[in-house]
Tab-separated table of N, CA and C in Angstrom:
chain	number	residue	atom	x	y	z
A	1	MET	N	23.189	8.164	-17.987
A	1	MET	CA	23.191	7.540	-16.609
A	1	MET	C	24.252	6.145	-16.543
A	2	SER	N	24.488	6.002	-15.433
A	2	SER	CA	25.323	4.728	-15.055
A	2	SER	C	24.446	3.498	-14.918
A	3	LYS	N	24.988	2.554	-15.085
A	3	LYS	CA	24.203	1.100	-15.190
A	3	LYS	C	23.679	1.112	-13.533
A	4	ARG	N	24.542	1.685	-12.529
A	4	ARG	CA	24.147	1.395	-11.313
A	4	ARG	C	22.684	2.362	-10.998
A	5	SER	N	22.593	3.500	-11.531
A	5	SER	CA	21.628	4.559	-11.435
A	5	SER	C	20.455	4.003	-12.210
A	6	VAL	N	20.707	3.121	-13.353
A	6	VAL	CA	19.467	2.795	-13.980
A	6	VAL	C	18.867	1.772	-13.226
A	7	GLU	N	19.704	0.394	-12.416
A	7	GLU	CA	19.250	-0.362	-11.875
A	7	GLU	C	18.595	0.212	-10.448
A	8	LEU	N	19.078	1.368	-9.798
A	8	LEU	CA	18.443	1.997	-8.841
A	8	LEU	C	17.062	2.444	-9.146
A	9	GLN	N	17.004	3.183	-10.138
A	9	GLN	CA	15.678	3.542	-10.947
A	9	GLN	C	14.553	2.452	-10.892
A	10	GLU	N	15.041	1.247	-11.522
A	10	GLU	CA	14.088	0.594	-11.905
A	10	GLU	C	13.654	-0.153	-10.404
A	11	LEU	N	14.802	-0.322	-9.278
A	11	LEU	CA	14.245	-0.941	-8.280
A	11	LEU	C	13.178	0.016	-7.445
A	12	LYS	N	13.355	1.323	-7.709
A	12	LYS	CA	12.354	2.109	-7.027
A	12	LYS	C	11.017	1.855	-7.687
A	13	ALA	N	10.964	2.005	-9.104
A	13	ALA	CA	9.871	1.729	-9.571
A	13	ALA	C	9.242	0.303	-9.423
A	14	LYS	N	9.581	-0.435	-9.082
A	14	LYS	CA	9.067	-1.877	-8.665
A	14	LYS	C	8.446	-1.577	-6.985
A	15	ASN	N	9.430	-0.991	-6.280
A	15	ASN	CA	8.996	-0.728	-4.840
A	15	ASN	C	7.631	0.143	-4.748
A	16	ARG	N	7.832	1.242	-5.600
A	16	ARG	CA	6.437	1.943	-5.932
A	16	ARG	C	5.098	1.250	-6.273
A	17	GLN	N	5.372	0.457	-7.181
A	17	GLN	CA	4.389	-0.440	-7.664
A	17	GLN	C	3.885	-1.451	-6.822
A	18	GLY	N	4.717	-1.988	-6.067
A	18	GLY	CA	4.588	-2.886	-5.113
A	18	GLY	C	3.575	-2.285	-4.035
A	19	LEU	N	3.841	-1.085	-3.794
A	19	LEU	CA	3.288	-0.383	-2.672
A	19	LEU	C	1.910	-0.045	-3.199
A	20	TYR	N	1.660	0.713	-4.220
A	20	TYR	CA	0.790	0.833	-4.881
A	20	TYR	C	-0.517	-0.335	-5.134
A	21	LEU	N	0.097	-1.472	-5.257
A	21	LEU	CA	-0.710	-2.655	-5.323
A	21	LEU	C	-0.942	-3.208	-3.997
A	22	GLU	N	-0.265	-3.042	-3.125
A	22	GLU	CA	-0.650	-3.481	-1.796
A	22	GLU	C	-1.742	-2.611	-1.106
A	23	VAL	N	-1.642	-1.097	-1.550
A	23	VAL	CA	-2.865	-0.006	-1.074
A	23	VAL	C	-4.250	-0.536	-1.633
A	24	GLN	N	-4.016	-0.870	-3.056
A	24	GLN	CA	-5.661	-1.358	-3.733
A	24	GLN	C	-6.026	-2.647	-3.433
A	25	THR	N	-5.118	-3.526	-3.162
A	25	THR	CA	-5.352	-4.804	-2.514
A	25	THR	C	-6.216	-4.696	-0.918
A	26	THR	N	-5.534	-3.928	-0.228
A	26	THR	CA	-6.085	-3.640	0.973
A	26	THR	C	-7.295	-2.888	0.802
A	27	LYS	N	-7.683	-2.073	-0.046
A	27	LYS	CA	-8.715	-1.289	-0.079
A	27	LYS	C	-9.688	-2.028	-0.492
A	28	ARG	N	-9.750	-3.142	-1.222
A	28	ARG	CA	-10.560	-4.267	-2.044
A	28	ARG	C	-11.043	-5.191	-0.950
A	29	GLN	N	-9.910	-5.391	0.177
A	29	GLN	CA	-10.240	-6.234	1.317
A	29	GLN	C	-10.820	-5.612	2.283
A	30	ILE	N	-10.691	-4.333	2.536
A	30	ILE	CA	-11.519	-3.593	3.559
A	30	ILE	C	-12.811	-3.175	3.079
A	31	GLU	N	-13.141	-3.187	1.762
A	31	GLU	CA	-14.530	-3.124	1.153
A	31	GLU	C	-15.151	-4.349	1.321
A	32	LYS	N	-14.442	-5.417	0.906
A	32	LYS	CA	-15.350	-6.727	0.971
A	32	LYS	C	-15.892	-7.030	2.420
A	33	LEU	N	-14.705	-6.758	3.533
A	33	LEU	CA	-15.010	-6.981	4.952
A	33	LEU	C	-16.125	-6.091	5.506
A	34	ARG	N	-16.180	-4.966	4.929
A	34	ARG	CA	-17.344	-3.903	5.331
A	34	ARG	C	-18.500	-4.487	5.076
A	35	LEU	N	-18.764	-4.959	3.454
A	35	LEU	CA	-20.193	-5.466	3.350
A	35	LEU	C	-20.308	-6.630	4.003
A	36	ASP	N	-19.486	-7.554	4.209
A	36	ASP	CA	-19.590	-8.817	5.002
A	36	ASP	C	-20.148	-8.496	6.551
A	37	LEU	N	-19.777	-7.309	7.087
A	37	LEU	CA	-20.003	-6.989	8.322
A	37	LEU	C	-21.582	-6.345	8.090
A	38	ALA	N	-21.712	-5.665	6.919
A	38	ALA	CA	-22.995	-4.980	6.945
A	38	ALA	C	-24.152	-5.917	6.891
A	39	PHE	N	-23.904	-6.878	6.263
A	39	PHE	CA	-24.617	-8.062	5.953
A	39	PHE	C	-24.604	-9.182	6.864
A	40	GLY	N	-23.959	-8.958	8.002
A	40	GLY	CA	-24.076	-9.856	9.111
A	40	GLY	C	-23.207	-11.146	8.921
A	41	ARG	N	-22.103	-11.311	7.765
A	41	ARG	CA	-21.651	-12.421	7.497
A	41	ARG	C	-20.178	-12.479	8.110
A	42	ALA	N	-20.086	-11.566	8.864
A	42	ALA	CA	-18.671	-11.358	9.773
A	42	ALA	C	-19.153	-10.942	10.961
A	43	LYS	N	-18.572	-11.361	11.919
A	43	LYS	CA	-18.744	-11.133	13.456
A	43	LYS	C	-17.739	-10.196	14.004
A	44	GLN	N	-16.495	-10.359	13.547
A	44	GLN	CA	-15.414	-9.803	14.175
A	44	GLN	C	-14.881	-8.874	13.345
A	45	THR	N	-14.741	-7.534	14.224
A	45	THR	CA	-14.224	-6.227	13.341
A	45	THR	C	-12.371	-6.085	13.475
A	46	SER	N	-11.868	-6.972	14.152
A	46	SER	CA	-10.441	-7.131	14.356
A	46	SER	C	-9.776	-7.212	12.944
A	47	GLN	N	-10.251	-7.961	12.125
A	47	GLN	CA	-9.626	-8.010	10.949
A	47	GLN	C	-9.677	-6.945	10.048
A	48	LEU	N	-10.773	-6.145	10.166
A	48	LEU	CA	-10.935	-4.903	9.628
A	48	LEU	C	-10.023	-3.910	10.138
A	49	LYS	N	-9.761	-3.951	11.514
A	49	LYS	CA	-8.924	-2.922	11.992
A	49	LYS	C	-7.529	-3.302	11.492
A	50	GLN	N	-7.136	-4.702	11.358
A	50	GLN	CA	-5.855	-4.756	10.921
A	50	GLN	C	-5.716	-4.301	9.356
A	51	LEU	N	-6.769	-4.484	8.482
A	51	LEU	CA	-6.610	-3.998	7.185
A	51	LEU	C	-6.521	-2.477	7.277
A	52	LYS	N	-7.186	-1.785	8.153
A	52	LYS	CA	-7.003	-0.391	8.245
A	52	LYS	C	-5.510	-0.242	8.504
A	53	VAL	N	-5.190	-0.523	9.462
A	53	VAL	CA	-3.678	-0.305	9.992
A	53	VAL	C	-2.730	-0.598	8.883
A	54	ARG	N	-2.818	-1.951	7.975
A	54	ARG	CA	-2.003	-2.074	6.820
A	54	ARG	C	-2.129	-1.218	5.694
A	55	LEU	N	-3.409	-0.624	5.506
A	55	LEU	CA	-3.470	0.673	4.340
A	55	LEU	C	-2.847	1.617	4.958
A	56	ALA	N	-3.027	2.167	6.229
A	56	ALA	CA	-2.255	3.384	6.692
A	56	ALA	C	-0.935	3.259	6.487
A	57	ARG	N	-0.173	1.901	6.972
A	57	ARG	CA	1.178	2.014	6.754
A	57	ARG	C	1.663	2.033	5.268
A	58	ALA	N	0.829	1.413	4.479
A	58	ALA	CA	1.184	1.466	3.164
A	58	ALA	C	1.253	2.744	2.446
A	59	LYS	N	0.197	3.561	2.890
A	59	LYS	CA	-0.033	5.144	2.484
A	59	LYS	C	1.130	5.866	3.001
A	60	THR	N	1.582	5.345	4.282
A	60	THR	CA	2.935	6.105	4.616
A	60	THR	C	3.953	5.850	4.089
A	61	LEU	N	4.163	4.645	3.628
A	61	LEU	CA	5.339	4.248	3.116
A	61	LEU	C	5.564	4.862	1.506
A	62	ILE	N	4.098	4.907	0.899
A	62	ILE	CA	4.039	5.808	-0.527
A	62	ILE	C	4.328	6.976	-0.227
A	63	GLY	N	4.200	7.915	0.875
A	63	GLY	CA	4.403	9.469	1.088
A	63	GLY	C	5.823	9.201	1.290
A	64	GLN	N	6.503	8.562	2.178
A	64	GLN	CA	8.010	8.411	2.320
A	64	GLN	C	8.623	8.304	1.002
A	65	LEU	N	8.459	7.393	0.353
A	65	LEU	CA	8.759	7.059	-1.315
A	65	LEU	C	9.094	8.418	-2.059
A	66	ALA	N	7.592	8.944	-2.219
A	66	ALA	CA	7.532	10.212	-2.964
A	66	ALA	C	8.606	11.408	-2.325
A	67	ASN	N	8.679	11.514	-0.993
A	67	ASN	CA	9.353	12.399	-0.410
A	67	ASN	C	11.145	12.447	-0.861
A	68	GLN	N	11.279	10.935	-0.893
A	68	GLN	CA	12.564	10.697	-1.047
A	68	GLN	C	13.005	10.950	-2.711
A	69	GLU	N	12.284	10.929	-3.283
A	69	GLU	CA	12.201	10.964	-4.806
A	69	GLU	C	12.517	12.489	-5.271
A	70	GLN	N	11.627	13.314	-4.374
A	70	GLN	CA	11.311	14.780	-4.569
A	70	GLN	C	12.860	15.190	-4.066
A	71	ASN	N	13.360	14.727	-3.048
A	71	ASN	CA	14.624	15.216	-2.114
A	71	ASN	C	15.898	14.621	-2.923
A	72	HIS	N	15.787	13.668	-3.640
A	72	HIS	CA	17.098	13.060	-4.496
A	72	HIS	C	16.979	13.383	-6.155
A	73	GLY	N	15.846	14.076	-6.171
A	73	GLY	CA	15.751	14.131	-7.792
A	73	GLY	C	15.073	13.079	-8.457
């Protein structure tokens, strides 16, 4: 493998790791907000909606990344 190829693989791995971390963090935030809502500690659901959008976006990016890796080896 060329040096550039290795650097590209490392960058892809970092991107993938960052996306997975984003998904996990967002899932935890959603769960915490759900509990807050359930126990009446939070009055607004707009934050929950925003987190769900972030989660969906991150999952979409992970899917796209996986497809790119399959298509390009």
